[in-house]
Tab-separated table of N, CA and C in Angstrom:
chain	number	residue	atom	x	y	z
U	1	MET	N	47.779	171.413	107.672
U	1	MET	CA	46.361	170.068	107.965
U	1	MET	C	48.396	168.108	107.332
U	2	SER	N	48.398	167.980	107.955
U	2	SER	CA	49.770	166.585	107.387
U	2	SER	C	48.617	165.409	107.564
U	3	SER	N	49.688	164.916	105.940
U	3	SER	CA	49.564	163.710	105.782
U	3	SER	C	49.812	162.732	105.881
U	4	PRO	N	48.957	162.058	105.725
U	4	PRO	CA	49.158	160.585	105.591
U	4	PRO	C	50.273	159.618	105.776
U	5	TYR	N	50.600	160.390	104.572
U	5	TYR	CA	52.096	159.848	103.823
U	5	TYR	C	53.407	160.594	104.416
U	6	ALA	N	53.524	161.536	104.954
U	6	ALA	CA	53.815	162.423	105.041
U	6	ALA	C	55.700	161.689	106.054
U	7	ALA	N	55.659	160.740	107.120
U	7	ALA	CA	56.361	160.345	107.126
U	7	ALA	C	57.811	159.221	106.330
U	8	ARG	N	56.678	158.302	104.877
U	8	ARG	CA	56.741	157.672	104.243
U	8	ARG	C	58.062	158.827	103.660
U	9	TRP	N	57.806	159.498	103.467
U	9	TRP	CA	58.609	160.404	102.228
U	9	TRP	C	59.130	161.390	102.820
U	10	GLN	N	59.773	161.283	104.701
U	10	GLN	CA	60.410	162.859	105.305
U	10	GLN	C	61.997	161.723	104.767
U	11	ALA	N	62.533	160.906	104.295
U	11	ALA	CA	64.331	160.621	103.846
U	11	ALA	C	64.741	161.988	103.695
U	12	ARG	N	65.343	162.640	103.947
U	12	ARG	CA	66.502	163.388	103.288
U	12	ARG	C	67.847	163.054	103.569
U	13	GLY	N	68.321	162.938	102.676
U	13	GLY	CA	69.893	162.672	102.791
U	13	GLY	C	70.093	163.417	101.230
U	14	ALA	N	71.926	164.101	101.695
U	14	ALA	CA	72.433	164.384	99.938
U	14	ALA	C	73.479	164.290	99.744
U	15	PHE	N	74.013	163.673	98.725
U	15	PHE	CA	75.673	163.786	98.282
U	15	PHE	C	75.978	164.248	98.078
U	16	GLN	N	76.862	165.427	97.786
U	16	GLN	CA	77.872	166.686	97.045
U	16	GLN	C	79.242	165.949	96.583
U	17	GLY	N	79.250	165.584	95.794
U	17	GLY	CA	80.145	165.162	94.535
U	17	GLY	C	80.588	166.258	93.477
U	18	TYR	N	81.010	164.843	92.362
U	18	TYR	CA	81.181	165.513	91.076
U	18	TYR	C	81.368	164.417	89.885
U	19	TRP	N	80.385	165.807	89.297
U	19	TRP	CA	79.829	164.788	87.820
U	19	TRP	C	80.378	165.313	86.431
U	20	THR	N	80.489	164.234	85.805
U	20	THR	CA	81.527	164.709	83.923
U	20	THR	C	79.638	164.632	83.327
U	21	PRO	N	79.332	166.335	82.724
U	21	PRO	CA	78.096	165.919	82.343
U	21	PRO	C	77.840	165.056	80.611
U	22	PRO	N	77.165	164.305	80.063
U	22	PRO	CA	78.178	164.165	78.998
U	22	PRO	C	78.312	165.600	77.882
U	23	GLY	N	80.010	164.580	76.974
U	23	GLY	CA	80.815	165.330	76.205
U	23	GLY	C	81.280	166.774	77.310
U	24	ALA	N	81.523	166.501	78.429
U	24	ALA	CA	82.095	167.717	78.956
U	24	ALA	C	83.770	167.109	78.586
U	25	GLY	N	83.842	168.652	79.220
U	25	GLY	CA	86.144	167.317	79.050
U	25	GLY	C	86.334	167.824	80.748
U	26	GLY	N	85.713	167.538	81.996
U	26	GLY	CA	85.788	168.098	83.475
U	26	GLY	C	84.762	167.193	84.178
U	27	ALA	N	84.555	167.764	85.326
U	27	ALA	CA	84.347	166.929	86.380
U	27	ALA	C	83.259	168.745	86.691
U	28	VAL	N	81.855	168.677	87.248
U	28	VAL	CA	81.177	169.946	87.890
U	28	VAL	C	80.995	169.841	88.963
U	29	PRO	N	81.188	170.620	90.103
U	29	PRO	CA	80.339	169.817	91.074
U	29	PRO	C	78.591	169.755	91.452
U	30	VAL	N	78.014	168.672	91.967
U	30	VAL	CA	76.781	168.641	91.611
U	30	VAL	C	77.076	168.033	93.372
U	31	ARG	N	75.077	168.362	93.483
U	31	ARG	CA	74.595	167.759	94.868
U	31	ARG	C	73.391	166.145	94.241
U	32	LEU	N	73.655	165.366	94.426
U	32	LEU	CA	72.113	163.894	94.617
U	32	LEU	C	71.547	164.679	95.826
U	33	VAL	N	70.629	164.251	95.129
U	33	VAL	CA	69.461	164.798	96.923
U	33	VAL	C	68.390	163.749	96.931
U	34	VAL	N	67.859	163.209	97.736
U	34	VAL	CA	66.469	162.537	97.782
U	34	VAL	C	65.635	162.722	98.856
U	35	GLU	N	64.965	163.123	98.623
U	35	GLU	CA	63.411	163.819	99.528
U	35	GLU	C	61.793	164.174	98.780
U	36	ASP	N	61.188	163.514	100.167
U	36	ASP	CA	60.397	164.205	99.013
U	36	ASP	C	59.718	163.080	98.290
U	37	GLY	N	60.229	161.721	98.357
U	37	GLY	CA	59.815	161.106	97.463
U	37	GLY	C	60.333	161.474	95.717
U	38	VAL	N	61.532	161.977	95.947
U	38	VAL	CA	62.179	162.395	95.424
U	38	VAL	C	63.501	162.165	94.799
U	39	VAL	N	64.611	162.291	93.883
U	39	VAL	CA	66.372	161.402	93.876
U	39	VAL	C	65.925	163.110	92.860
U	40	ALA	N	66.945	163.599	93.214
U	40	ALA	CA	67.710	164.086	92.470
U	40	ALA	C	68.776	164.868	92.250
U	41	LEU	N	69.004	165.337	91.059
U	41	LEU	CA	70.751	165.887	90.784
U	41	LEU	C	71.220	167.037	90.664
U	42	LEU	N	71.118	167.896	91.062
U	42	LEU	CA	72.023	169.317	91.132
U	42	LEU	C	72.725	170.085	90.649
U	43	ALA	N	72.837	170.376	89.911
U	43	ALA	CA	74.415	171.216	89.345
U	43	ALA	C	73.677	172.705	89.394
U	44	PRO	N	74.943	173.494	89.713
U	44	PRO	CA	75.544	175.286	89.674
U	44	PRO	C	74.900	175.072	88.842
U	45	GLY	N	74.196	176.210	88.556
U	45	GLY	CA	73.647	177.165	87.236
U	45	GLY	C	73.148	178.376	87.633
U	46	GLN	N	71.788	179.053	86.525
U	46	GLN	CA	71.327	179.739	86.492
U	46	GLN	C	69.285	180.507	86.645
U	47	GLY	N	68.825	178.751	87.895
U	47	GLY	CA	67.900	178.701	88.157
U	47	GLY	C	67.746	179.279	89.523
U	48	PRO	N	66.426	179.571	89.415
U	48	PRO	CA	66.392	180.656	91.031
U	48	PRO	C	66.638	180.299	92.301
U	49	ALA	N	67.218	178.633	92.030
U	49	ALA	CA	67.569	178.326	93.838
U	49	ALA	C	68.775	178.439	93.299
U	50	GLY	N	69.774	178.904	92.498
U	50	GLY	CA	70.923	178.419	92.498
U	50	GLY	C	71.467	177.374	92.201
U	51	HIS	N	70.968	176.718	91.110
U	51	HIS	CA	70.907	175.213	90.076
U	51	HIS	C	70.490	174.796	89.824
U	52	VAL	N	70.536	174.236	88.903
U	52	VAL	CA	69.326	173.279	87.776
U	52	VAL	C	69.445	171.764	87.789
U	53	ASP	N	68.450	171.426	87.654
U	53	ASP	CA	67.688	170.031	87.985
U	53	ASP	C	68.153	169.099	87.102
U	54	VAL	N	69.506	168.377	86.596
U	54	VAL	CA	70.173	167.433	85.678
U	54	VAL	C	69.051	166.223	85.297
U	55	PHE	N	68.222	166.032	86.671
U	55	PHE	CA	66.862	165.497	86.347
U	55	PHE	C	66.503	165.312	87.600
U	56	ARG	N	64.970	165.326	88.095
U	56	ARG	CA	64.445	164.737	89.141
U	56	ARG	C	63.178	163.917	89.121
U	57	VAL	N	63.149	162.368	89.171
U	57	VAL	CA	63.135	161.717	89.116
U	57	VAL	C	62.184	161.182	90.777
U	58	PRO	N	60.764	160.695	90.488
U	58	PRO	CA	60.471	159.534	91.901
U	58	PRO	C	61.039	158.512	91.709
U	59	VAL	N	61.182	157.618	93.487
U	59	VAL	CA	62.828	157.475	93.948
U	59	VAL	C	62.191	155.758	93.769
U	60	HIS	N	60.648	155.539	92.761
U	60	HIS	CA	60.135	154.461	92.110
U	60	HIS	C	60.883	153.649	90.622
U	61	GLN	N	61.308	154.786	90.678
U	61	GLN	CA	62.139	155.189	89.317
U	61	GLN	C	63.315	155.258	89.371
U	62	VAL	N	63.770	154.902	90.616
U	62	VAL	CA	65.493	155.073	89.840
U	62	VAL	C	66.605	153.753	90.913
U	63	THR	N	67.316	153.243	90.337
U	63	THR	CA	68.370	152.101	91.441
U	63	THR	C	69.528	153.132	91.498
U	64	VAL	N	70.107	152.833	93.160
U	64	VAL	CA	71.845	153.443	93.248
U	64	VAL	C	72.268	152.101	93.261
U	65	SER	N	73.366	152.511	93.134
U	65	SER	CA	74.408	151.615	93.072
U	65	SER	C	75.737	152.582	93.690
U	66	SER	N	76.801	151.548	94.153
U	66	SER	CA	77.444	152.466	95.155
U	66	SER	C	78.617	151.317	95.336
U	67	ALA	N	80.620	152.127	95.116
U	67	ALA	CA	81.019	150.668	94.942
U	67	ALA	C	82.245	151.947	95.517
U	68	ALA	N	83.230	152.026	96.167
U	68	ALA	CA	84.268	152.731	96.442
U	68	ALA	C	83.521	154.445	96.717
U	69	GLN	N	84.278	154.638	96.479
U	69	GLN	CA	83.853	155.899	96.125
U	69	GLN	C	82.975	157.077	96.023
U	70	ARG	N	82.538	156.160	94.867
U	70	ARG	CA	80.945	156.423	93.426
U	70	ARG	C	79.967	156.546	93.664
U	71	ILE	N	78.339	157.229	93.522
U	71	ILE	CA	76.756	156.811	94.336
U	71	ILE	C	76.414	156.687	93.111
U	72	THR	N	75.950	155.103	91.729
U	72	THR	CA	75.685	155.204	90.351
U	72	THR	C	74.156	156.002	90.721
U	73	VAL	N	73.141	156.766	89.939
U	73	VAL	CA	72.374	156.741	89.736
U	73	VAL	C	71.611	156.367	88.168
U	74	THR	N	70.986	154.833	88.215
U	74	THR	CA	70.315	155.389	86.961
U	74	THR	C	69.102	155.447	87.144
U	75	ALA	N	68.203	156.347	85.755
U	75	ALA	CA	66.837	156.821	86.016
U	75	ALA	C	66.556	156.808	84.427
U	76	ALA	N	65.289	156.565	83.434
U	76	ALA	CA	65.437	156.767	82.854
U	76	ALA	C	66.287	156.504	81.621
U	77	GLY	N	66.124	155.162	82.145
U	77	GLY	CA	68.054	154.368	81.177
U	77	GLY	C	69.202	155.264	80.843
U	78	ARG	N	69.294	155.619	82.175
U	78	ARG	CA	70.076	156.787	81.471
U	78	ARG	C	71.336	156.457	83.099
U	79	SER	N	73.101	156.202	83.768
U	79	SER	CA	73.789	156.505	84.367
U	79	SER	C	74.214	157.506	84.819
U	80	HIS	N	73.982	158.007	85.455
U	80	HIS	CA	74.460	159.127	86.320
U	80	HIS	C	75.857	158.648	87.194
U	81	VAL	N	77.296	158.606	87.426
U	81	VAL	CA	78.120	158.878	88.017
U	81	VAL	C	79.034	160.105	89.124
U	82	VAL	N	78.300	159.774	90.345
U	82	VAL	CA	79.049	161.005	90.746
U	82	VAL	C	79.970	160.090	91.631
U	83	LEU	N	81.267	161.568	91.735
U	83	LEU	CA	82.214	161.002	92.327
U	83	LEU	C	82.748	161.747	93.480
U	84	ALA	N	83.013	161.084	94.774
U	84	ALA	CA	83.371	162.231	96.297
U	84	ALA	C	84.187	163.062	95.844
U	85	ARG	N	85.470	162.270	95.093
U	85	ARG	CA	86.950	162.835	95.133
U	85	ARG	C	87.198	162.739	93.299
U	86	PRO	N	86.837	163.277	92.142
U	86	PRO	CA	87.014	163.143	90.334
U	86	PRO	C	88.788	162.903	90.167
U	87	ILE	N	89.510	162.768	91.081
U	87	ILE	CA	90.782	163.092	90.947
U	87	ILE	C	91.556	161.429	91.301
U	88	GLY	N	90.458	160.894	92.234
U	88	GLY	CA	90.847	159.946	92.694
U	88	GLY	C	91.219	158.683	91.743
U	89	PRO	N	90.452	158.584	90.858
U	89	PRO	CA	90.151	157.011	89.992
U	89	PRO	C	91.562	157.662	88.892
U	90	VAL	N	92.281	158.275	89.096
U	90	VAL	CA	92.834	158.835	88.238
U	90	VAL	C	94.695	158.428	88.999
U	91	ILE	N	94.900	159.184	90.123
U	91	ILE	CA	96.125	158.980	90.731
U	91	ILE	C	96.250	157.432	91.191
U	92	GLY	N	94.885	156.714	91.585
U	92	GLY	CA	95.749	155.324	91.900
U	92	GLY	C	96.181	154.354	90.023
U	93	PRO	N	95.545	154.517	89.267
U	93	PRO	CA	96.421	153.724	88.068
U	93	PRO	C	97.819	154.184	87.945
U	94	ALA	N	98.127	155.599	87.918
U	94	ALA	CA	99.463	156.291	87.851
U	94	ALA	C	100.175	155.788	88.440
U	95	LEU	N	99.676	155.438	90.239
U	95	LEU	CA	100.365	155.415	91.360
U	95	LEU	C	101.297	153.873	91.467
U	96	GLY	N	99.774	152.832	90.704
U	96	GLY	CA	100.099	151.286	90.482
U	96	GLY	C	100.784	150.955	89.677
U	97	ILE	N	101.335	152.200	88.246
U	97	ILE	CA	101.613	152.172	87.380
U	97	ILE	C	103.579	152.400	87.420
U	98	ALA	N	103.599	153.869	88.437
U	98	ALA	CA	105.238	153.928	88.782
U	98	ALA	C	105.561	152.756	89.699
U	99	GLY	N	104.449	152.289	90.821
U	99	GLY	CA	105.252	151.397	91.452
U	99	GLY	C	105.842	150.096	90.542
U	100	THR	N	104.978	149.369	89.561
U	100	THR	CA	105.293	148.050	88.703
U	100	THR	C	106.711	149.034	87.750
U	101	ALA	N	107.071	150.472	87.553
U	101	ALA	CA	107.890	150.921	87.060
U	101	ALA	C	109.071	150.827	88.464
U	102	ALA	N	108.915	151.245	89.455
U	102	ALA	CA	109.989	150.982	90.022
U	102	ALA	C	110.258	149.728	91.103
U	103	HIS	N	109.423	148.702	90.230
U	103	HIS	CA	109.212	147.032	90.924
U	103	HIS	C	110.643	146.952	89.666
U	104	LEU	N	110.015	146.650	88.476
U	104	LEU	CA	110.999	146.803	87.125
U	104	LEU	C	112.375	147.188	86.658
U	105	ALA	N	113.042	147.961	87.221
U	105	ALA	CA	113.663	148.991	87.667
U	105	ALA	C	115.077	148.803	89.144
U	106	GLY	N	114.115	147.574	90.029
U	106	GLY	CA	115.252	147.663	90.987
U	106	GLY	C	115.147	148.297	92.018
U	107	ALA	N	114.097	149.355	92.184
U	107	ALA	CA	113.705	150.385	93.397
U	107	ALA	C	112.767	150.379	94.482
U	108	GLU	N	113.154	148.500	95.170
U	108	GLU	CA	111.953	148.624	95.702
U	108	GLU	C	111.831	149.369	97.027
U	109	GLY	N	112.832	150.252	96.951
U	109	GLY	CA	112.617	151.351	98.352
U	109	GLY	C	111.319	152.806	97.782
U	110	LEU	N	111.200	152.917	96.379
U	110	LEU	CA	110.338	153.456	95.755
U	110	LEU	C	109.115	152.416	94.667
U	111	ARG	N	108.465	151.506	95.350
U	111	ARG	CA	107.999	150.231	95.454
U	111	ARG	C	106.852	149.772	95.748
U	112	VAL	N	108.088	150.643	96.971
U	112	VAL	CA	107.020	150.521	98.311
U	112	VAL	C	106.388	151.792	98.615
U	113	ALA	N	106.692	153.017	97.970
U	113	ALA	CA	107.320	153.722	98.430
U	113	ALA	C	105.312	154.108	97.364
U	114	GLY	N	105.280	153.649	96.458
U	114	GLY	CA	104.072	153.797	95.710
U	114	GLY	C	103.072	153.180	95.944
U	115	THR	N	102.671	151.860	96.868
U	115	THR	CA	102.277	151.082	97.528
U	115	THR	C	101.612	151.624	98.249
U	116	ALA	N	102.586	152.390	99.226
U	116	ALA	CA	102.117	153.516	100.694
U	116	ALA	C	101.348	154.175	99.673
U	117	ALA	N	101.781	154.794	98.954
U	117	ALA	CA	101.189	155.966	98.218
U	117	ALA	C	99.569	155.669	97.898
U	118	ARG	N	98.856	155.030	97.594
U	118	ARG	CA	98.159	153.913	96.941
U	118	ARG	C	96.696	153.583	97.853
U	119	ALA	N	97.913	153.100	99.208
U	119	ALA	CA	96.909	153.404	100.217
U	119	ALA	C	96.011	154.495	100.356
U	120	GLY	N	96.718	155.485	100.270
U	120	GLY	CA	96.822	156.326	101.489
U	120	GLY	C	95.680	157.627	100.188
U	121	ASN	N	95.879	157.590	99.142
U	121	ASN	CA	94.805	157.352	97.829
U	121	ASN	C	93.229	156.431	98.263
U	122	VAL	N	93.774	155.710	98.564
U	122	VAL	CA	91.807	155.533	98.761
U	122	VAL	C	91.591	155.369	100.116
U	123	ALA	N	92.658	155.630	101.038
U	123	ALA	CA	91.842	155.983	101.984
U	123	ALA	C	91.145	157.524	102.187
U	124	ALA	N	91.922	158.408	101.156
U	124	ALA	CA	91.162	159.785	100.802
U	124	ALA	C	89.943	159.628	99.965
U	125	ASP	N	89.928	158.467	99.182
U	125	ASP	CA	88.697	158.398	98.580
U	125	ASP	C	87.463	158.063	99.479
U	126	ALA	N	87.690	156.935	100.159
U	126	ALA	CA	86.626	156.681	101.988
U	126	ALA	C	86.490	157.371	102.364
U	127	SER	N	87.904	158.622	103.063
U	127	SER	CA	87.366	159.926	103.292
U	127	SER	C	86.030	161.105	103.125
U	128	ALA	N	86.919	161.447	101.387
U	128	ALA	CA	85.802	161.915	101.382
U	128	ALA	C	84.285	161.719	100.821
U	129	PHE	N	83.940	160.402	101.395
U	129	PHE	CA	82.506	159.638	100.086
U	129	PHE	C	81.569	160.205	101.617
U	130	ALA	N	82.430	159.349	102.719
U	130	ALA	CA	81.997	159.556	104.218
U	130	ALA	C	81.591	161.106	104.430
U	131	ARG	N	82.794	162.211	104.275
U	131	ARG	CA	82.289	163.494	104.688
U	131	ARG	C	81.552	163.771	103.409
U	132	GLN	N	81.119	164.006	103.226
U	132	GLN	CA	80.303	164.311	101.411
U	132	GLN	C	78.676	164.136	101.223
U	133	GLY	N	78.998	162.773	102.998
U	133	GLY	CA	77.444	162.136	102.703
U	133	GLY	C	77.194	161.583	102.000
U	134	GLY	N	78.186	160.144	101.219
U	134	GLY	CA	77.760	159.673	100.899
U	134	GLY	C	76.635	158.488	101.507
U	135	PRO	N	77.426	157.588	103.178
U	135	PRO	CA	76.941	156.875	104.036
U	135	PRO	C	75.236	157.502	103.701
U	136	ALA	N	75.487	158.787	104.036
U	136	ALA	CA	73.380	159.049	104.667
U	136	ALA	C	72.860	159.735	103.004
U	137	PHE	N	73.056	159.874	102.586
U	137	PHE	CA	72.166	159.781	101.330
U	137	PHE	C	72.180	158.395	100.770
U	138	LEU	N	73.080	156.702	100.739
U	138	LEU	CA	72.820	155.792	100.714
U	138	LEU	C	71.558	154.876	101.977
U	139	ALA	N	71.785	155.339	102.568
U	139	ALA	CA	70.541	155.268	103.961
U	139	ALA	C	69.170	155.543	103.633
U	140	ALA	N	68.835	157.094	103.222
U	140	ALA	CA	68.109	157.967	103.230
U	140	ALA	C	67.411	157.653	101.754
U	141	ALA	N	68.318	157.056	101.142
U	141	ALA	CA	67.737	156.300	99.970
U	141	ALA	C	66.664	155.700	99.694
U	142	ARG	N	67.747	154.493	100.515
U	142	ARG	CA	66.445	153.117	101.220
U	142	ARG	C	65.887	153.208	101.926
U	143	GLN	N	65.827	153.864	102.829
U	143	GLN	CA	64.313	154.482	103.399
U	143	GLN	C	63.218	155.045	102.768
U	144	ALA	N	63.300	155.773	102.279
U	144	ALA	CA	62.705	155.964	100.901
U	144	ALA	C	62.044	155.070	99.609
U	145	GLY	N	62.050	154.345	99.526
U	145	GLY	CA	61.808	153.162	98.984
U	145	GLY	C	63.106	153.258	97.805
U	146	VAL	N	64.185	153.744	97.077
U	146	VAL	CA	65.944	153.161	95.666
U	146	VAL	C	65.710	152.077	96.941
U	147	ARG	N	65.994	151.512	95.266
U	147	ARG	CA	66.570	149.948	95.156
U	147	ARG	C	68.164	150.664	95.151
U	148	VAL	N	68.945	150.014	96.202
U	148	VAL	CA	69.621	150.184	97.107
U	148	VAL	C	71.182	149.084	96.692
U	149	ARG	N	71.892	149.299	96.486
U	149	ARG	CA	73.082	148.112	96.023
U	149	ARG	C	74.685	148.265	96.264
U	150	ARG	N	75.081	148.336	97.255
U	150	ARG	CA	76.915	149.022	98.114
U	150	ARG	C	77.899	147.504	97.816
U	151	VAL	N	79.144	147.662	97.613
U	151	VAL	CA	79.949	147.329	97.820
U	151	VAL	C	81.675	148.433	98.411
U	152	GLY	N	81.430	148.179	98.941
U	152	GLY	CA	82.353	148.982	99.786
U	152	GLY	C	83.410	148.849	99.868
U	153	TYR	N	84.469	149.326	100.606
U	153	TYR	CA	85.590	148.902	99.863
U	153	TYR	C	86.737	147.148	101.025
U	154	GLY	N	86.065	147.060	101.631
U	154	GLY	CA	86.660	145.719	102.162
U	154	GLY	C	86.082	144.705	101.664
U	155	ALA	N	84.581	144.428	100.733
U	155	ALA	CA	84.171	143.730	99.733
U	155	ALA	C	85.208	143.747	98.348
U	156	LEU	N	86.558	144.981	97.457
U	156	LEU	CA	86.134	145.642	96.806
U	156	LEU	C	87.203	144.609	97.531
U	157	LEU	N	88.630	144.999	98.146
U	157	LEU	CA	89.600	144.454	98.800
U	157	LEU	C	89.999	142.987	99.409
U	158	GLY	N	88.820	142.527	98.946
U	158	GLY	CA	88.356	140.639	99.363
U	158	GLY	C	88.770	140.363	98.149
U	159	VAL	N	87.472	141.086	96.655
U	159	VAL	CA	88.062	140.946	95.475
U	159	VAL	C	89.703	140.744	95.134
U	160	GLY	N	90.162	141.943	95.217
U	160	GLY	CA	91.534	142.525	94.903
U	160	GLY	C	92.622	141.020	95.546
U	161	PHE	N	92.414	140.702	96.483
U	161	PHE	CA	92.982	139.914	97.676
U	161	PHE	C	92.887	138.726	96.173
U	162	ALA	N	91.475	138.105	96.149
U	162	ALA	CA	91.265	136.751	95.810
U	162	ALA	C	91.964	136.741	94.085
U	163	ILE	N	91.647	137.400	93.678
U	163	ILE	CA	92.513	137.828	91.922
U	163	ILE	C	93.819	137.722	92.259
U	164	GLY	N	94.702	138.332	93.070
U	164	GLY	CA	95.885	138.225	93.175
U	164	GLY	C	96.852	136.966	93.927
U	165	LEU	N	95.701	135.831	95.100
U	165	LEU	CA	95.881	134.890	95.608
U	165	LEU	C	95.947	133.670	94.150
U	166	LEU	N	95.151	134.454	93.419
U	166	LEU	CA	95.158	133.216	92.247
U	166	LEU	C	96.216	133.460	91.422
U	167	VAL	N	95.981	134.552	91.042
U	167	VAL	CA	97.412	134.106	89.497
U	167	VAL	C	98.743	134.165	90.738
U	168	VAL	N	98.294	134.534	91.572
U	168	VAL	CA	100.118	133.884	92.151
U	168	VAL	C	100.532	132.400	92.075
U	169	LEU	N	99.184	132.014	91.894
U	169	LEU	CA	98.999	130.121	92.023
U	169	LEU	C	99.294	129.813	90.777
U	170	LEU	N	98.678	130.279	89.176
U	170	LEU	CA	98.525	130.252	88.433
U	170	LEU	C	99.945	130.329	87.864
U	171	VAL	N	101.010	131.540	88.429
U	171	VAL	CA	101.969	131.682	88.238
U	171	VAL	C	102.979	130.384	88.851
U	172	THR	N	102.784	129.857	89.723
U	172	THR	CA	104.209	128.640	90.387
U	172	THR	C	103.351	127.432	89.264
U	173	VAL	N	101.942	127.647	89.119
U	173	VAL	CA	101.927	126.473	88.545
U	173	VAL	C	102.373	125.816	86.851
U	174	VAL	N	101.865	127.167	86.600
U	174	VAL	CA	102.871	127.418	85.145
U	174	VAL	C	104.900	127.428	85.018
U	175	THR	N	105.492	127.760	86.485
U	175	THR	CA	106.648	127.235	86.104
U	175	THR	C	106.764	126.379	86.315
U	176	VAL	N	106.385	125.871	87.418
U	176	VAL	CA	106.397	124.397	88.756
U	176	VAL	C	106.686	123.173	87.598
U	177	ALA	N	105.343	123.437	85.563
U	177	ALA	CA	104.977	123.019	85.038
U	177	ALA	C	106.194	122.829	83.387
U	178	VAL	N	106.366	124.627	83.839
U	178	VAL	CA	107.717	124.590	82.953
U	178	VAL	C	108.848	124.070	83.141
U	179	LEU	N	108.865	124.515	84.128
U	179	LEU	CA	110.772	123.447	85.817
U	179	LEU	C	111.043	121.890	85.488
U	180	ALA	N	109.918	121.608	85.178
U	180	ALA	CA	109.374	119.984	85.407
U	180	ALA	C	109.807	118.753	84.001
């Protein structure tokens, strides 16, 4: 016999990513799943199904936020961050530093190459997020009744552009004030 609430809990979505356990030195592959009114973080382990539950919480006790290539699930007052590519947040700043160093050294070709590499890193993060089920997980979580907030790359790029523009204006004002 079918439950009258069956349609409400049909939402099924999974995001495969990487999570760093507290006190661990590295990221482990995990699955973030929403189905049957529950959100679960599953890590490889010795359980009967081949995994262990990091947590399994009813959807009404969970909030999900997502920005760029990560999904953050807050359950029972603890936040769990799952990344599509654990190396992406390391590569981006390293390329930024390399580009700045190249600019200070007067190597404009290397600075441009660093900027292009950073754009490629962002594209790789976005591709991994989509390929590993990020948008599907967020849609299923919304459908199941989870409070979901998403800030995509467009908004992040817009904020970055606005901050850059403000820095240029500030430097211009200070330069004019000093030279006047």
